[in-house]
Each structure stands twice: as structure tokens, then as C-alpha cells.
Amino acid sequence: MRHSEAAKSPLCGQLEQALNQESLPQEYFDWGNQLLRRLDKPVQVMVIGHPGSGKSAVIDMMLGQSVISRHADAPIIEVSYGPEDCVEIETRDGGTSRHPGTLADVPTSPDTVRVRQELPDTRLQNHSFVEVSLNGSDEQNHTTLQRAVRHADVILWCSETFGPTEQNLWATVPDEKKDHSFLVLTMADRQLMRGTLTGLLTDLDDFAAEEFLGVYPLATVQAITAQTAGQTVNAELWQSSGGKQLASDVLRQVELGRASDVDQAEMLVRQFAPKTEDQQEQQADTAAKTEPKPKNTPTDDLMHTALNLLQGRAKQMLAETDTAGNADEILSSCMDTVKDLTQTLLASQNRSPEVQAALDAAQDGEELLILFQLERGEDAAVDAVTLLLQLKREIADGIDQ
């Protein structure tokens, strides 16, 4: 689902203008088009697993209401924003039918191939859910998984034990997708009652640490009950079920992914979008003003020095992000920039809250850049430049406060 014209952000329009420039290099055009497609639709959270693994219940938990229930005969279920509760069912012969209400109350036929559930939940304007069931042969499941992850922004793999068959299947997923993935053990309450949960988590620890952002034991029924049984959320049950942590971390990943897309789009717009007459006049008016500026404090001076360092380096590296061949150089330049920023802030005796916040952010950035250098490649280089832009924005915000 794409956003309507009215719902599109001004940034999408500015990016479209930038992409229409005849002088735009092809590599930037391809990159910008990819960004535009991502910004033009909600972040897609893909919930994947074998039949009976609790996928539907996890989505119901994330929504805070019983919407899907059990529909094992629907290979693909999409949950997205719509003006009212409505279910669209597509069958094997290509026919479609629409029904008011939710899928929990609408029967589906055995020849159903896709279901789309629309809900007037404004959260779904930012992200949508897609449930994918792996109910075929090993070869069919491999093909289904590869198609699914190609369109996924965030992945939740649902399983009771995540055994060797699932591990082998998951191993075929590209690493860049694994960086935004969660392993959800959906029947943690059963495992706990059997006394097997601790051993299972120990067995999965090494594998999951390399393959997922984290392992989330989830008592799904309790998590849903915590949100739906009373007038308000049962905070204690919501926490103990594992639902609160999973929902919070998934939404955080959604926000980080969208923020990264926005940062990269803004970078392209600043470099390539044509300036409107109003913007040109505004720049001329600003240049003509001679009003005296307030005197800078020592904190302001230091923060401006840090900001100028980041602005200069980020602009310099923007032109270098076009090919994978110089990715190592970009990563190295980003690391040097953040180290210089850290040294600049450490060299000062000024420890105002703004300066300390900038120093903490720079030191955190160094740790992230070490990880990017280990990953290497074009994606890591783009993430590194995006990190510089985020640091620049945080420091600019500190100056404006």
C-alpha cells in the first residue's frame, strides 16, 4: 500500500523534484528512487513462520486487539491502514471480495491465496504487517522466504523451538535483512511450565546472537490478555509476558529505519533539488539583513566548531557515496571525522550539558562505526554517512535550545 497524494510528506515531493534533474548522475537516481519507494509506503513488518507458530497472535498482540485469530488456510495476510474495518479476500482463480469487519469474524475458503485487512488505526499509516506462512516443501519454503524478505523492512520469525530445519532455512536470508530481525519464541509459557525454556535459550544463544537482533520469549496469550481483558492495559502482565519489550523494540526498529531513510533523502535533496523562487528570495533576504547577532557563549562557539566540522566532512563525502569501490575510504573518513569531533570536544574544559551530550553522541558514534567497518560494503558506507548527518542534527539542535 502506498500513501495517498494528500498523505505524502513534503520531503517526498522535494525528492521527486531532485530525481527529475537531467544532470542527476544515474547512481544517485537509482538510490533516490529506492528511497522514494520506501518513503512512499509504510514500513513493512514481515511476520514469518510455519503453520501454528503463533504468527497471527503476535500481530494481534502488536495491534492490541483480536483481528486475525486463526486462519491457517491463508498463506499471506496483510494488515494495513484503511478508513474502516474491512477484509479483502483474493482466491486462486484471481477473484476478490470485500467484507466489512475483521478477519477474526470473516470466514475464508480453502482456495484463498491472500487476505488484506484494513483497520482505521493511525499507527498503520507508518507501518504495516504482513504474515507469511511457510507451509510447503523445503524448496517451496525457501522460495517463499526469499520473496518475502526481499520486501521486508523488519522481520519477526515466529517459532516454538527454532530447530535445525528452521535454522538452516533462516541461514539463507541476506545479512542486511538479519540486521533488522527478531526471533520470537511464541510459546514461552509452555516451555516455562515444562522447565525447558532456560535450556532452549542457552542452546540458541550463540546462533541467535549472530543471526538476529535478539531472542524474545513471548507468552502470547497473556500478552494479548494484558491489553484486552480490562478497560486499561494490565501493566504487570504486559511486562511479564514479554509483549512490552518485543513491541517496544520492534517499533523502535521501525522508527530507526524510517529515520535513516529520511536522513538519506534529505541529503540528496540538499545536494540536488532545485531551489524555488521563494527559497531563492528567502536566501537573498537573509543575506541582506544586517541585524546584529547575539554574542556567542563559549558553549556556542565550541558547538559551532563541532557543527562546522561535521558539515564540511559530510558534504565532502556526499559525492563519494556513488560506488561500492570507495566504500572503505568513506568508512575510514567517517571514523576519522568522528574521532576528530571527539578530540575537539575533549580538548575543551567546557562541560556544559550541551557539550557533554554532543561528546556522548560522538563516542557512541565511534562504537557504531567500528561495527560498520567490520560489515564493510556500500550499505555500511551509506549508514556511516547517515550517522554523521544524525550527529550534525543533534549538535544543531543543541545550539538552537
mmCIF file of C-alpha atoms in Angstrom:
data_model
loop_
_atom_site.group_PDB
_atom_site.id
_atom_site.type_symbol
_atom_site.label_atom_id
_atom_site.label_comp_id
_atom_site.label_asym_id
_atom_site.label_seq_id
_atom_site.Cartn_x
_atom_site.Cartn_y
_atom_site.Cartn_z
ATOM 1 C CA MET A 1 0.000 0.000 0.000
ATOM 2 C CA ARG A 2 1.248 3.462 -0.901
ATOM 3 C CA HIS A 3 0.358 6.693 0.809
ATOM 4 C CA SER A 4 -2.292 8.846 -0.857
ATOM 5 C CA GLU A 5 -1.191 12.048 -2.530
ATOM 6 C CA ALA A 6 -2.592 14.037 0.398
ATOM 7 C CA ALA A 7 -0.647 11.947 2.905
ATOM 8 C CA LYS A 8 2.708 12.321 1.174
ATOM 9 C CA SER A 9 5.300 14.308 3.086
ATOM 10 C CA PRO A 10 6.873 17.461 1.603
ATOM 11 C CA LEU A 11 10.173 15.566 1.591
ATOM 12 C CA CYS A 12 8.776 13.073 -0.953
ATOM 13 C CA GLY A 13 7.856 15.947 -3.256
ATOM 14 C CA GLN A 14 11.273 17.520 -2.871
ATOM 15 C CA LEU A 15 12.953 14.203 -3.583
ATOM 16 C CA GLU A 16 10.825 13.743 -6.713
ATOM 17 C CA GLN A 17 11.987 17.186 -7.886
ATOM 18 C CA ALA A 18 15.603 16.211 -7.276
ATOM 19 C CA LEU A 19 15.152 12.996 -9.258
ATOM 20 C CA ASN A 20 13.739 14.955 -12.208
ATOM 21 C CA GLN A 21 17.004 16.848 -12.693
ATOM 22 C CA GLU A 22 18.508 15.898 -16.068
ATOM 23 C CA SER A 23 22.034 16.327 -14.709
ATOM 24 C CA LEU A 24 21.461 13.865 -11.845
ATOM 25 C CA PRO A 25 24.034 11.011 -12.035
ATOM 26 C CA GLN A 26 22.489 7.601 -12.661
ATOM 27 C CA GLU A 27 23.755 6.142 -9.380
ATOM 28 C CA TYR A 28 22.040 8.921 -7.406
ATOM 29 C CA PHE A 29 18.875 8.478 -9.466
ATOM 30 C CA ASP A 30 18.756 4.766 -8.602
ATOM 31 C CA TRP A 31 19.469 5.428 -4.933
ATOM 32 C CA GLY A 32 16.883 8.219 -4.775
ATOM 33 C CA ASN A 33 14.214 6.116 -6.473
ATOM 34 C CA GLN A 34 14.773 3.356 -3.936
ATOM 35 C CA LEU A 35 14.437 5.865 -1.099
ATOM 36 C CA LEU A 36 11.295 7.346 -2.642
ATOM 37 C CA ARG A 37 9.648 3.928 -2.867
ATOM 38 C CA ARG A 38 10.404 3.279 0.803
ATOM 39 C CA LEU A 39 9.202 6.716 1.944
ATOM 40 C CA ASP A 40 6.073 6.406 -0.192
ATOM 41 C CA LYS A 41 4.747 3.422 1.754
ATOM 42 C CA PRO A 42 4.577 2.308 5.390
ATOM 43 C CA VAL A 43 7.490 0.394 6.871
ATOM 44 C CA GLN A 44 6.724 -3.290 6.265
ATOM 45 C CA VAL A 45 6.963 -5.597 9.272
ATOM 46 C CA MET A 46 7.073 -9.181 7.982
ATOM 47 C CA VAL A 47 5.897 -11.892 10.408
ATOM 48 C CA ILE A 48 7.137 -15.285 9.161
ATOM 49 C CA GLY A 49 6.908 -18.858 10.406
ATOM 50 C CA HIS A 50 5.437 -22.312 9.919
ATOM 51 C CA PRO A 51 1.712 -23.000 10.449
ATOM 52 C CA GLY A 52 0.790 -22.978 14.126
ATOM 53 C CA SER A 53 3.830 -20.937 15.157
ATOM 54 C CA GLY A 54 1.729 -18.090 16.564
ATOM 55 C CA LYS A 55 2.212 -15.519 13.805
ATOM 56 C CA SER A 56 -1.379 -14.248 13.851
ATOM 57 C CA ALA A 57 -1.375 -13.961 17.626
ATOM 58 C CA VAL A 58 1.821 -11.881 17.504
ATOM 59 C CA ILE A 59 0.205 -9.434 15.067
ATOM 60 C CA ASP A 60 -2.938 -9.288 17.219
ATOM 61 C CA MET A 61 -0.690 -8.531 20.191
ATOM 62 C CA MET A 62 1.081 -5.733 18.303
ATOM 63 C CA LEU A 63 -2.318 -4.287 17.342
ATOM 64 C CA GLY A 64 -3.720 -4.641 20.856
ATOM 65 C CA GLN A 65 -6.891 -6.363 19.666
ATOM 66 C CA SER A 66 -8.086 -9.657 18.209
ATOM 67 C CA VAL A 67 -8.075 -9.021 14.469
ATOM 68 C CA ILE A 68 -6.751 -12.092 12.652
ATOM 69 C CA SER A 69 -7.392 -15.009 15.028
ATOM 70 C CA ARG A 70 -6.673 -18.390 13.323
ATOM 71 C CA HIS A 71 -6.638 -18.518 9.523
ATOM 72 C CA ALA A 72 -4.187 -21.273 8.641
ATOM 73 C CA ASP A 73 -5.597 -21.518 5.119
ATOM 74 C CA ALA A 74 -4.427 -18.001 4.174
ATOM 75 C CA PRO A 75 -0.769 -18.104 3.018
ATOM 76 C CA ILE A 76 -0.375 -14.309 3.083
ATOM 77 C CA ILE A 77 -2.233 -11.865 5.341
ATOM 78 C CA GLU A 78 -1.643 -8.118 5.105
ATOM 79 C CA VAL A 79 -2.762 -5.703 7.813
ATOM 80 C CA SER A 80 -2.691 -2.057 6.766
ATOM 81 C CA TYR A 81 -4.436 1.252 7.244
ATOM 82 C CA GLY A 82 -7.909 1.901 5.875
ATOM 83 C CA PRO A 83 -10.807 4.252 6.692
ATOM 84 C CA GLU A 84 -12.856 1.418 8.239
ATOM 85 C CA ASP A 85 -12.628 -2.233 9.256
ATOM 86 C CA CYS A 86 -12.673 -4.179 6.004
ATOM 87 C CA VAL A 87 -11.387 -7.535 4.734
ATOM 88 C CA GLU A 88 -10.398 -8.143 1.110
ATOM 89 C CA ILE A 89 -10.028 -11.807 0.107
ATOM 90 C CA GLU A 90 -8.237 -12.960 -3.039
ATOM 91 C CA THR A 91 -8.780 -16.522 -4.285
ATOM 92 C CA ARG A 92 -6.695 -18.787 -6.505
ATOM 93 C CA ASP A 93 -8.771 -18.001 -9.596
ATOM 94 C CA GLY A 94 -7.940 -14.278 -9.251
ATOM 95 C CA GLY A 95 -11.304 -13.235 -7.848
ATOM 96 C CA THR A 96 -11.580 -10.772 -4.963
ATOM 97 C CA SER A 97 -14.327 -9.986 -2.482
ATOM 98 C CA ARG A 98 -14.629 -7.343 0.248
ATOM 99 C CA HIS A 99 -16.346 -7.786 3.589
ATOM 100 C CA PRO A 100 -16.935 -5.344 6.465
ATOM 101 C CA GLY A 101 -15.388 -6.210 9.819
ATOM 102 C CA THR A 102 -12.230 -8.079 10.800
ATOM 103 C CA LEU A 103 -10.721 -11.331 9.680
ATOM 104 C CA ALA A 104 -11.428 -12.899 13.076
ATOM 105 C CA ASP A 105 -15.132 -12.815 12.138
ATOM 106 C CA VAL A 106 -14.918 -13.393 8.372
ATOM 107 C CA PRO A 107 -14.596 -16.989 7.086
ATOM 108 C CA THR A 108 -12.146 -17.760 4.293
ATOM 109 C CA SER A 109 -12.248 -20.586 1.767
ATOM 110 C CA PRO A 110 -9.523 -23.211 1.167
ATOM 111 C CA ASP A 111 -8.612 -21.589 -2.173
ATOM 112 C CA THR A 112 -7.735 -18.264 -0.515
ATOM 113 C CA VAL A 113 -4.252 -17.070 -1.526
ATOM 114 C CA ARG A 114 -4.117 -13.601 0.028
ATOM 115 C CA VAL A 115 -6.050 -11.616 2.599
ATOM 116 C CA ARG A 116 -5.850 -7.882 3.195
ATOM 117 C CA GLN A 117 -7.184 -6.500 6.461
ATOM 118 C CA GLU A 118 -7.741 -2.741 6.636
ATOM 119 C CA LEU A 119 -8.109 -1.010 10.005
ATOM 120 C CA PRO A 120 -8.685 2.665 10.926
ATOM 121 C CA ASP A 121 -5.647 2.538 13.223
ATOM 122 C CA THR A 122 -3.480 5.599 12.577
ATOM 123 C CA ARG A 123 -0.360 3.689 13.672
ATOM 124 C CA LEU A 124 -0.724 1.661 10.478
ATOM 125 C CA GLN A 125 -0.099 4.784 8.405
ATOM 126 C CA ASN A 126 3.532 4.455 9.498
ATOM 127 C CA HIS A 127 3.968 0.675 9.410
ATOM 128 C CA SER A 128 2.017 -2.343 8.211
ATOM 129 C CA PHE A 129 2.155 -6.064 8.981
ATOM 130 C CA VAL A 130 2.430 -8.972 6.550
ATOM 131 C CA GLU A 131 2.033 -12.534 7.778
ATOM 132 C CA VAL A 132 3.704 -15.185 5.631
ATOM 133 C CA SER A 133 3.128 -18.886 6.290
ATOM 134 C CA LEU A 134 5.790 -21.454 5.334
ATOM 135 C CA ASN A 135 3.539 -24.441 4.686
ATOM 136 C CA GLY A 136 5.130 -26.123 1.662
ATOM 137 C CA SER A 137 8.101 -28.355 0.905
ATOM 138 C CA ASP A 138 11.625 -27.270 1.863
ATOM 139 C CA GLU A 139 12.193 -25.942 -1.655
ATOM 140 C CA GLN A 140 8.861 -24.100 -1.694
ATOM 141 C CA ASN A 141 9.522 -22.615 1.742
ATOM 142 C CA HIS A 142 12.942 -21.403 0.604
ATOM 143 C CA THR A 143 11.396 -19.668 -2.413
ATOM 144 C CA THR A 144 8.593 -18.154 -0.318
ATOM 145 C CA LEU A 145 11.069 -16.891 2.286
ATOM 146 C CA GLN A 146 13.351 -15.257 -0.278
ATOM 147 C CA ARG A 147 10.412 -13.450 -1.890
ATOM 148 C CA ALA A 148 9.133 -12.297 1.480
ATOM 149 C CA VAL A 149 12.382 -10.929 2.887
ATOM 150 C CA ARG A 150 13.042 -9.049 -0.341
ATOM 151 C CA HIS A 151 10.110 -6.775 0.525
ATOM 152 C CA ALA A 152 10.609 -6.729 4.315
ATOM 153 C CA ASP A 153 11.905 -3.791 6.320
ATOM 154 C CA VAL A 154 11.643 -5.565 9.689
ATOM 155 C CA ILE A 155 11.271 -9.345 10.189
ATOM 156 C CA LEU A 156 9.758 -11.300 13.074
ATOM 157 C CA TRP A 157 10.475 -15.036 12.826
ATOM 158 C CA CYS A 158 7.914 -16.871 14.980
ATOM 159 C CA SER A 159 8.670 -20.324 16.322
ATOM 160 C CA GLU A 160 8.215 -22.546 19.349
ATOM 161 C CA THR A 161 11.738 -24.013 19.400
ATOM 162 C CA PHE A 162 13.543 -22.729 16.245
ATOM 163 C CA GLY A 163 15.055 -26.134 15.483
ATOM 164 C CA PRO A 164 17.689 -27.166 12.909
ATOM 165 C CA THR A 165 15.289 -27.108 9.921
ATOM 166 C CA GLU A 166 14.292 -23.519 10.652
ATOM 167 C CA GLN A 167 17.881 -22.525 11.375
ATOM 168 C CA ASN A 168 19.016 -23.874 8.001
ATOM 169 C CA LEU A 169 16.214 -22.021 6.253
ATOM 170 C CA TRP A 170 16.973 -18.773 8.067
ATOM 171 C CA ALA A 171 20.678 -19.070 7.212
ATOM 172 C CA THR A 172 19.800 -18.324 3.570
ATOM 173 C CA VAL A 173 18.440 -14.854 4.435
ATOM 174 C CA PRO A 174 20.728 -11.953 3.362
ATOM 175 C CA ASP A 175 22.763 -10.436 6.205
ATOM 176 C CA GLU A 176 21.350 -6.947 5.656
ATOM 177 C CA LYS A 177 17.879 -8.316 6.420
ATOM 178 C CA LYS A 178 19.073 -10.163 9.517
ATOM 179 C CA ASP A 179 20.237 -6.828 10.925
ATOM 180 C CA HIS A 180 16.558 -5.870 11.313
ATOM 181 C CA SER A 181 15.143 -9.186 12.508
ATOM 182 C CA PHE A 182 13.779 -10.650 15.741
ATOM 183 C CA LEU A 183 13.417 -14.282 16.823
ATOM 184 C CA VAL A 184 10.125 -14.638 18.714
ATOM 185 C CA LEU A 185 9.643 -17.802 20.786
ATOM 186 C CA THR A 186 5.871 -17.612 20.819
ATOM 187 C CA MET A 187 5.044 -20.298 23.386
ATOM 188 C CA ALA A 188 7.404 -19.369 26.177
ATOM 189 C CA ASP A 189 4.754 -20.073 28.822
ATOM 190 C CA ARG A 190 4.546 -23.717 27.710
ATOM 191 C CA GLN A 191 8.321 -24.022 27.685
ATOM 192 C CA LEU A 192 8.452 -22.489 31.140
ATOM 193 C CA MET A 193 5.891 -24.948 32.500
ATOM 194 C CA ARG A 194 7.873 -27.852 31.022
ATOM 195 C CA GLY A 195 11.071 -26.497 32.513
ATOM 196 C CA THR A 196 12.747 -26.330 29.086
ATOM 197 C CA LEU A 197 12.837 -22.571 28.415
ATOM 198 C CA THR A 198 16.213 -21.866 30.060
ATOM 199 C CA GLY A 199 17.893 -24.738 28.208
ATOM 200 C CA LEU A 200 16.352 -23.647 24.904
ATOM 201 C CA LEU A 201 17.601 -20.083 25.325
ATOM 202 C CA THR A 202 21.076 -21.384 26.184
ATOM 203 C CA ASP A 203 21.122 -23.613 23.097
ATOM 204 C CA LEU A 204 20.043 -20.739 20.844
ATOM 205 C CA ASP A 205 22.292 -18.115 22.386
ATOM 206 C CA ASP A 206 25.335 -18.360 20.097
ATOM 207 C CA PHE A 207 23.369 -18.830 16.873
ATOM 208 C CA ALA A 208 20.799 -16.118 17.596
ATOM 209 C CA ALA A 209 23.458 -13.599 18.632
ATOM 210 C CA GLU A 210 24.837 -13.709 15.083
ATOM 211 C CA GLU A 211 21.543 -14.052 13.233
ATOM 212 C CA PHE A 212 19.035 -11.752 14.991
ATOM 213 C CA LEU A 213 18.819 -8.500 16.895
ATOM 214 C CA GLY A 214 17.586 -10.564 19.828
ATOM 215 C CA VAL A 215 15.604 -13.551 21.071
ATOM 216 C CA TYR A 216 12.216 -12.720 22.606
ATOM 217 C CA PRO A 217 10.444 -15.371 24.713
ATOM 218 C CA LEU A 218 6.770 -14.462 24.479
ATOM 219 C CA ALA A 219 3.710 -15.728 26.356
ATOM 220 C CA THR A 220 1.444 -14.561 23.549
ATOM 221 C CA VAL A 221 -1.940 -15.331 25.108
ATOM 222 C CA GLN A 222 -1.012 -13.463 28.282
ATOM 223 C CA ALA A 223 0.326 -10.530 26.236
ATOM 224 C CA ILE A 224 -2.984 -10.222 24.374
ATOM 225 C CA THR A 225 -4.976 -10.662 27.586
ATOM 226 C CA ALA A 226 -2.954 -7.888 29.245
ATOM 227 C CA GLN A 227 -4.209 -5.449 26.599
ATOM 228 C CA THR A 228 -7.758 -6.637 26.003
ATOM 229 C CA ALA A 229 -9.172 -8.097 29.250
ATOM 230 C CA GLY A 230 -9.835 -4.802 31.032
ATOM 231 C CA GLN A 231 -10.521 -1.150 30.406
ATOM 232 C CA THR A 232 -6.802 -0.395 30.685
ATOM 233 C CA VAL A 233 -3.626 -2.339 29.986
ATOM 234 C CA ASN A 234 -2.524 -4.689 32.766
ATOM 235 C CA ALA A 235 0.989 -3.261 33.009
ATOM 236 C CA GLU A 236 2.417 -6.074 35.137
ATOM 237 C CA LEU A 237 1.120 -8.846 32.866
ATOM 238 C CA TRP A 238 2.130 -6.888 29.742
ATOM 239 C CA GLN A 239 5.667 -6.684 31.085
ATOM 240 C CA SER A 240 5.973 -10.266 32.380
ATOM 241 C CA SER A 241 4.535 -11.799 29.187
ATOM 242 C CA GLY A 242 7.413 -10.367 27.143
ATOM 243 C CA GLY A 243 4.988 -8.427 24.981
ATOM 244 C CA LYS A 244 6.003 -4.964 26.140
ATOM 245 C CA GLN A 245 9.694 -5.469 25.356
ATOM 246 C CA LEU A 246 9.038 -7.002 21.943
ATOM 247 C CA ALA A 247 6.517 -4.340 20.883
ATOM 248 C CA SER A 248 8.796 -1.536 22.063
ATOM 249 C CA ASP A 249 11.879 -2.887 20.283
ATOM 250 C CA VAL A 250 10.004 -3.590 17.030
ATOM 251 C CA LEU A 251 8.554 -0.075 16.941
ATOM 252 C CA ARG A 252 11.985 1.327 17.737
ATOM 253 C CA GLN A 253 13.417 -0.558 14.755
ATOM 254 C CA VAL A 254 10.610 0.827 12.588
ATOM 255 C CA GLU A 255 11.418 4.370 13.717
ATOM 256 C CA LEU A 256 15.167 3.918 13.164
ATOM 257 C CA GLY A 257 14.609 2.550 9.673
ATOM 258 C CA ARG A 258 12.358 5.426 8.693
ATOM 259 C CA ALA A 259 14.701 7.998 10.252
ATOM 260 C CA SER A 260 17.623 6.587 8.241
ATOM 261 C CA ASP A 261 15.594 6.818 5.022
ATOM 262 C CA VAL A 262 14.620 10.402 5.842
ATOM 263 C CA ASP A 263 18.228 11.397 6.587
ATOM 264 C CA GLN A 264 19.454 9.953 3.299
ATOM 265 C CA ALA A 265 16.607 11.582 1.349
ATOM 266 C CA GLU A 266 17.326 14.960 2.953
ATOM 267 C CA MET A 267 20.970 14.557 1.988
ATOM 268 C CA LEU A 268 20.030 14.024 -1.661
ATOM 269 C CA VAL A 269 17.520 16.876 -1.621
ATOM 270 C CA ARG A 270 20.044 19.339 -0.201
ATOM 271 C CA GLN A 271 22.519 18.376 -2.900
ATOM 272 C CA PHE A 272 20.294 18.133 -5.961
ATOM 273 C CA ALA A 273 16.773 19.561 -5.515
ATOM 274 C CA PRO A 274 16.236 22.828 -7.422
ATOM 275 C CA LYS A 275 15.574 25.865 -5.255
ATOM 276 C CA THR A 276 12.171 27.514 -5.688
ATOM 277 C CA GLU A 277 11.814 31.263 -6.257
ATOM 278 C CA ASP A 278 10.563 31.633 -2.681
ATOM 279 C CA GLN A 279 13.659 29.843 -1.359
ATOM 280 C CA GLN A 280 15.942 31.997 -3.513
ATOM 281 C CA GLU A 281 14.216 35.186 -2.315
ATOM 282 C CA GLN A 282 14.419 33.986 1.277
ATOM 283 C CA GLN A 283 18.161 33.375 0.884
ATOM 284 C CA ALA A 284 18.585 36.846 -0.626
ATOM 285 C CA ASP A 285 16.589 38.451 2.202
ATOM 286 C CA THR A 286 18.637 36.593 4.792
ATOM 287 C CA ALA A 287 21.896 37.706 3.184
ATOM 288 C CA ALA A 288 20.702 41.332 3.050
ATOM 289 C CA LYS A 289 19.835 41.508 6.735
ATOM 290 C CA THR A 290 22.399 43.297 8.881
ATOM 291 C CA GLU A 291 20.807 42.826 12.265
ATOM 292 C CA PRO A 292 23.498 42.215 14.876
ATOM 293 C CA LYS A 293 23.670 38.633 16.107
ATOM 294 C CA PRO A 294 23.674 37.932 19.823
ATOM 295 C CA LYS A 295 27.124 37.344 21.220
ATOM 296 C CA ASN A 296 28.042 33.675 21.314
ATOM 297 C CA THR A 297 28.827 31.996 24.606
ATOM 298 C CA PRO A 298 31.862 29.688 24.905
ATOM 299 C CA THR A 299 29.471 26.747 24.610
ATOM 300 C CA ASP A 300 28.015 28.202 21.403
ATOM 301 C CA ASP A 301 31.482 28.690 19.929
ATOM 302 C CA LEU A 302 32.524 25.127 20.710
ATOM 303 C CA MET A 303 29.278 23.651 19.383
ATOM 304 C CA HIS A 304 29.551 25.722 16.187
ATOM 305 C CA THR A 305 33.109 24.452 15.711
ATOM 306 C CA ALA A 306 31.887 20.885 16.043
ATOM 307 C CA LEU A 307 28.965 21.556 13.715
ATOM 308 C CA ASN A 308 31.173 23.121 11.049
ATOM 309 C CA LEU A 309 33.495 20.105 11.201
ATOM 310 C CA LEU A 310 30.611 17.710 10.562
ATOM 311 C CA GLN A 311 29.023 19.873 7.858
ATOM 312 C CA GLY A 312 32.251 20.132 5.914
ATOM 313 C CA ARG A 313 33.090 16.443 6.092
ATOM 314 C CA ALA A 314 29.532 15.257 5.318
ATOM 315 C CA LYS A 315 29.322 17.491 2.251
ATOM 316 C CA GLN A 316 32.709 16.273 1.072
ATOM 317 C CA MET A 317 31.704 12.614 1.395
ATOM 318 C CA LEU A 318 28.281 13.002 -0.236
ATOM 319 C CA ALA A 319 29.929 12.949 -3.664
ATOM 320 C CA GLU A 320 31.872 9.811 -2.724
ATOM 321 C CA THR A 321 28.898 7.544 -1.886
ATOM 322 C CA ASP A 322 28.141 6.668 -5.511
ATOM 323 C CA THR A 323 30.122 3.436 -5.917
ATOM 324 C CA ALA A 324 30.965 0.434 -3.787
ATOM 325 C CA GLY A 325 34.593 0.743 -4.828
ATOM 326 C CA ASN A 326 35.363 3.582 -2.429
ATOM 327 C CA ALA A 327 33.224 2.311 0.453
ATOM 328 C CA ASP A 328 36.303 1.565 2.595
ATOM 329 C CA GLU A 329 37.595 5.101 2.070
ATOM 330 C CA ILE A 330 34.231 6.566 3.082
ATOM 331 C CA LEU A 331 34.109 4.418 6.216
ATOM 332 C CA SER A 332 37.643 5.456 7.100
ATOM 333 C CA SER A 333 36.814 9.139 6.519
ATOM 334 C CA CYS A 334 33.711 8.858 8.699
ATOM 335 C CA MET A 335 35.728 7.279 11.502
ATOM 336 C CA ASP A 336 38.396 9.999 11.238
ATOM 337 C CA THR A 337 35.674 12.662 11.345
ATOM 338 C CA VAL A 338 34.041 11.297 14.468
ATOM 339 C CA LYS A 339 37.417 10.856 16.162
ATOM 340 C CA ASP A 340 38.272 14.470 15.323
ATOM 341 C CA LEU A 341 34.911 15.545 16.706
ATOM 342 C CA THR A 342 35.536 13.612 19.923
ATOM 343 C CA GLN A 343 39.007 15.111 20.303
ATOM 344 C CA THR A 344 37.668 18.617 19.652
ATOM 345 C CA LEU A 345 35.114 18.252 22.424
ATOM 346 C CA LEU A 346 37.518 16.513 24.821
ATOM 347 C CA ALA A 347 40.153 19.224 24.329
ATOM 348 C CA SER A 348 37.843 21.845 25.790
ATOM 349 C CA GLN A 349 37.390 22.311 29.523
ATOM 350 C CA ASN A 350 33.774 23.225 28.815
ATOM 351 C CA ARG A 351 31.475 20.539 30.180
ATOM 352 C CA SER A 352 28.099 22.209 29.744
ATOM 353 C CA PRO A 353 25.119 19.842 29.302
ATOM 354 C CA GLU A 354 25.069 20.577 25.557
ATOM 355 C CA VAL A 355 28.763 19.810 25.114
ATOM 356 C CA GLN A 356 28.547 16.654 27.242
ATOM 357 C CA ALA A 357 25.565 15.429 25.214
ATOM 358 C CA ALA A 358 27.491 16.016 21.971
ATOM 359 C CA LEU A 359 30.533 14.193 23.395
ATOM 360 C CA ASP A 360 28.425 11.207 24.458
ATOM 361 C CA ALA A 361 26.848 11.043 20.994
ATOM 362 C CA ALA A 362 30.266 11.197 19.302
ATOM 363 C CA GLN A 363 31.674 8.406 21.478
ATOM 364 C CA ASP A 364 28.611 6.255 20.776
ATOM 365 C CA GLY A 365 29.126 7.019 17.092
ATOM 366 C CA GLU A 366 32.695 5.709 17.241
ATOM 367 C CA GLU A 367 31.422 2.366 18.542
ATOM 368 C CA LEU A 368 28.854 2.121 15.745
ATOM 369 C CA LEU A 369 31.432 2.978 13.110
ATOM 370 C CA ILE A 370 33.633 0.133 14.302
ATOM 371 C CA LEU A 371 30.722 -2.206 13.537
ATOM 372 C CA PHE A 372 30.189 -0.568 10.132
ATOM 373 C CA GLN A 373 33.863 -1.080 9.291
ATOM 374 C CA LEU A 374 33.519 -4.775 10.126
ATOM 375 C CA GLU A 375 30.483 -5.061 7.835
ATOM 376 C CA ARG A 376 32.129 -3.090 5.017
ATOM 377 C CA GLY A 377 30.438 -2.557 1.654
ATOM 378 C CA GLU A 378 28.245 0.168 0.180
ATOM 379 C CA ASP A 379 25.392 -0.213 2.671
ATOM 380 C CA ALA A 380 27.778 0.227 5.589
ATOM 381 C CA ALA A 381 29.257 3.343 3.926
ATOM 382 C CA VAL A 382 25.803 4.885 3.472
ATOM 383 C CA ASP A 383 24.960 4.079 7.123
ATOM 384 C CA ALA A 384 28.205 5.747 8.200
ATOM 385 C CA VAL A 385 27.432 8.966 6.300
ATOM 386 C CA THR A 386 23.892 8.876 7.716
ATOM 387 C CA LEU A 387 25.415 8.659 11.192
ATOM 388 C CA LEU A 388 27.394 11.850 10.539
ATOM 389 C CA LEU A 389 24.187 13.593 9.485
ATOM 390 C CA GLN A 390 22.434 12.420 12.643
ATOM 391 C CA LEU A 391 25.291 13.724 14.777
ATOM 392 C CA LYS A 392 25.151 17.021 12.913
ATOM 393 C CA ARG A 393 21.420 17.299 13.575
ATOM 394 C CA GLU A 394 21.829 16.537 17.284
ATOM 395 C CA ILE A 395 24.537 19.188 17.662
ATOM 396 C CA ALA A 396 22.459 21.718 15.698
ATOM 397 C CA ASP A 397 19.506 21.015 17.991
ATOM 398 C CA GLY A 398 21.787 21.599 20.981
ATOM 399 C CA ILE A 399 22.753 25.019 19.609
ATOM 400 C CA ASP A 400 19.127 26.004 18.972
ATOM 401 C CA GLN A 401 17.986 25.132 22.503
#
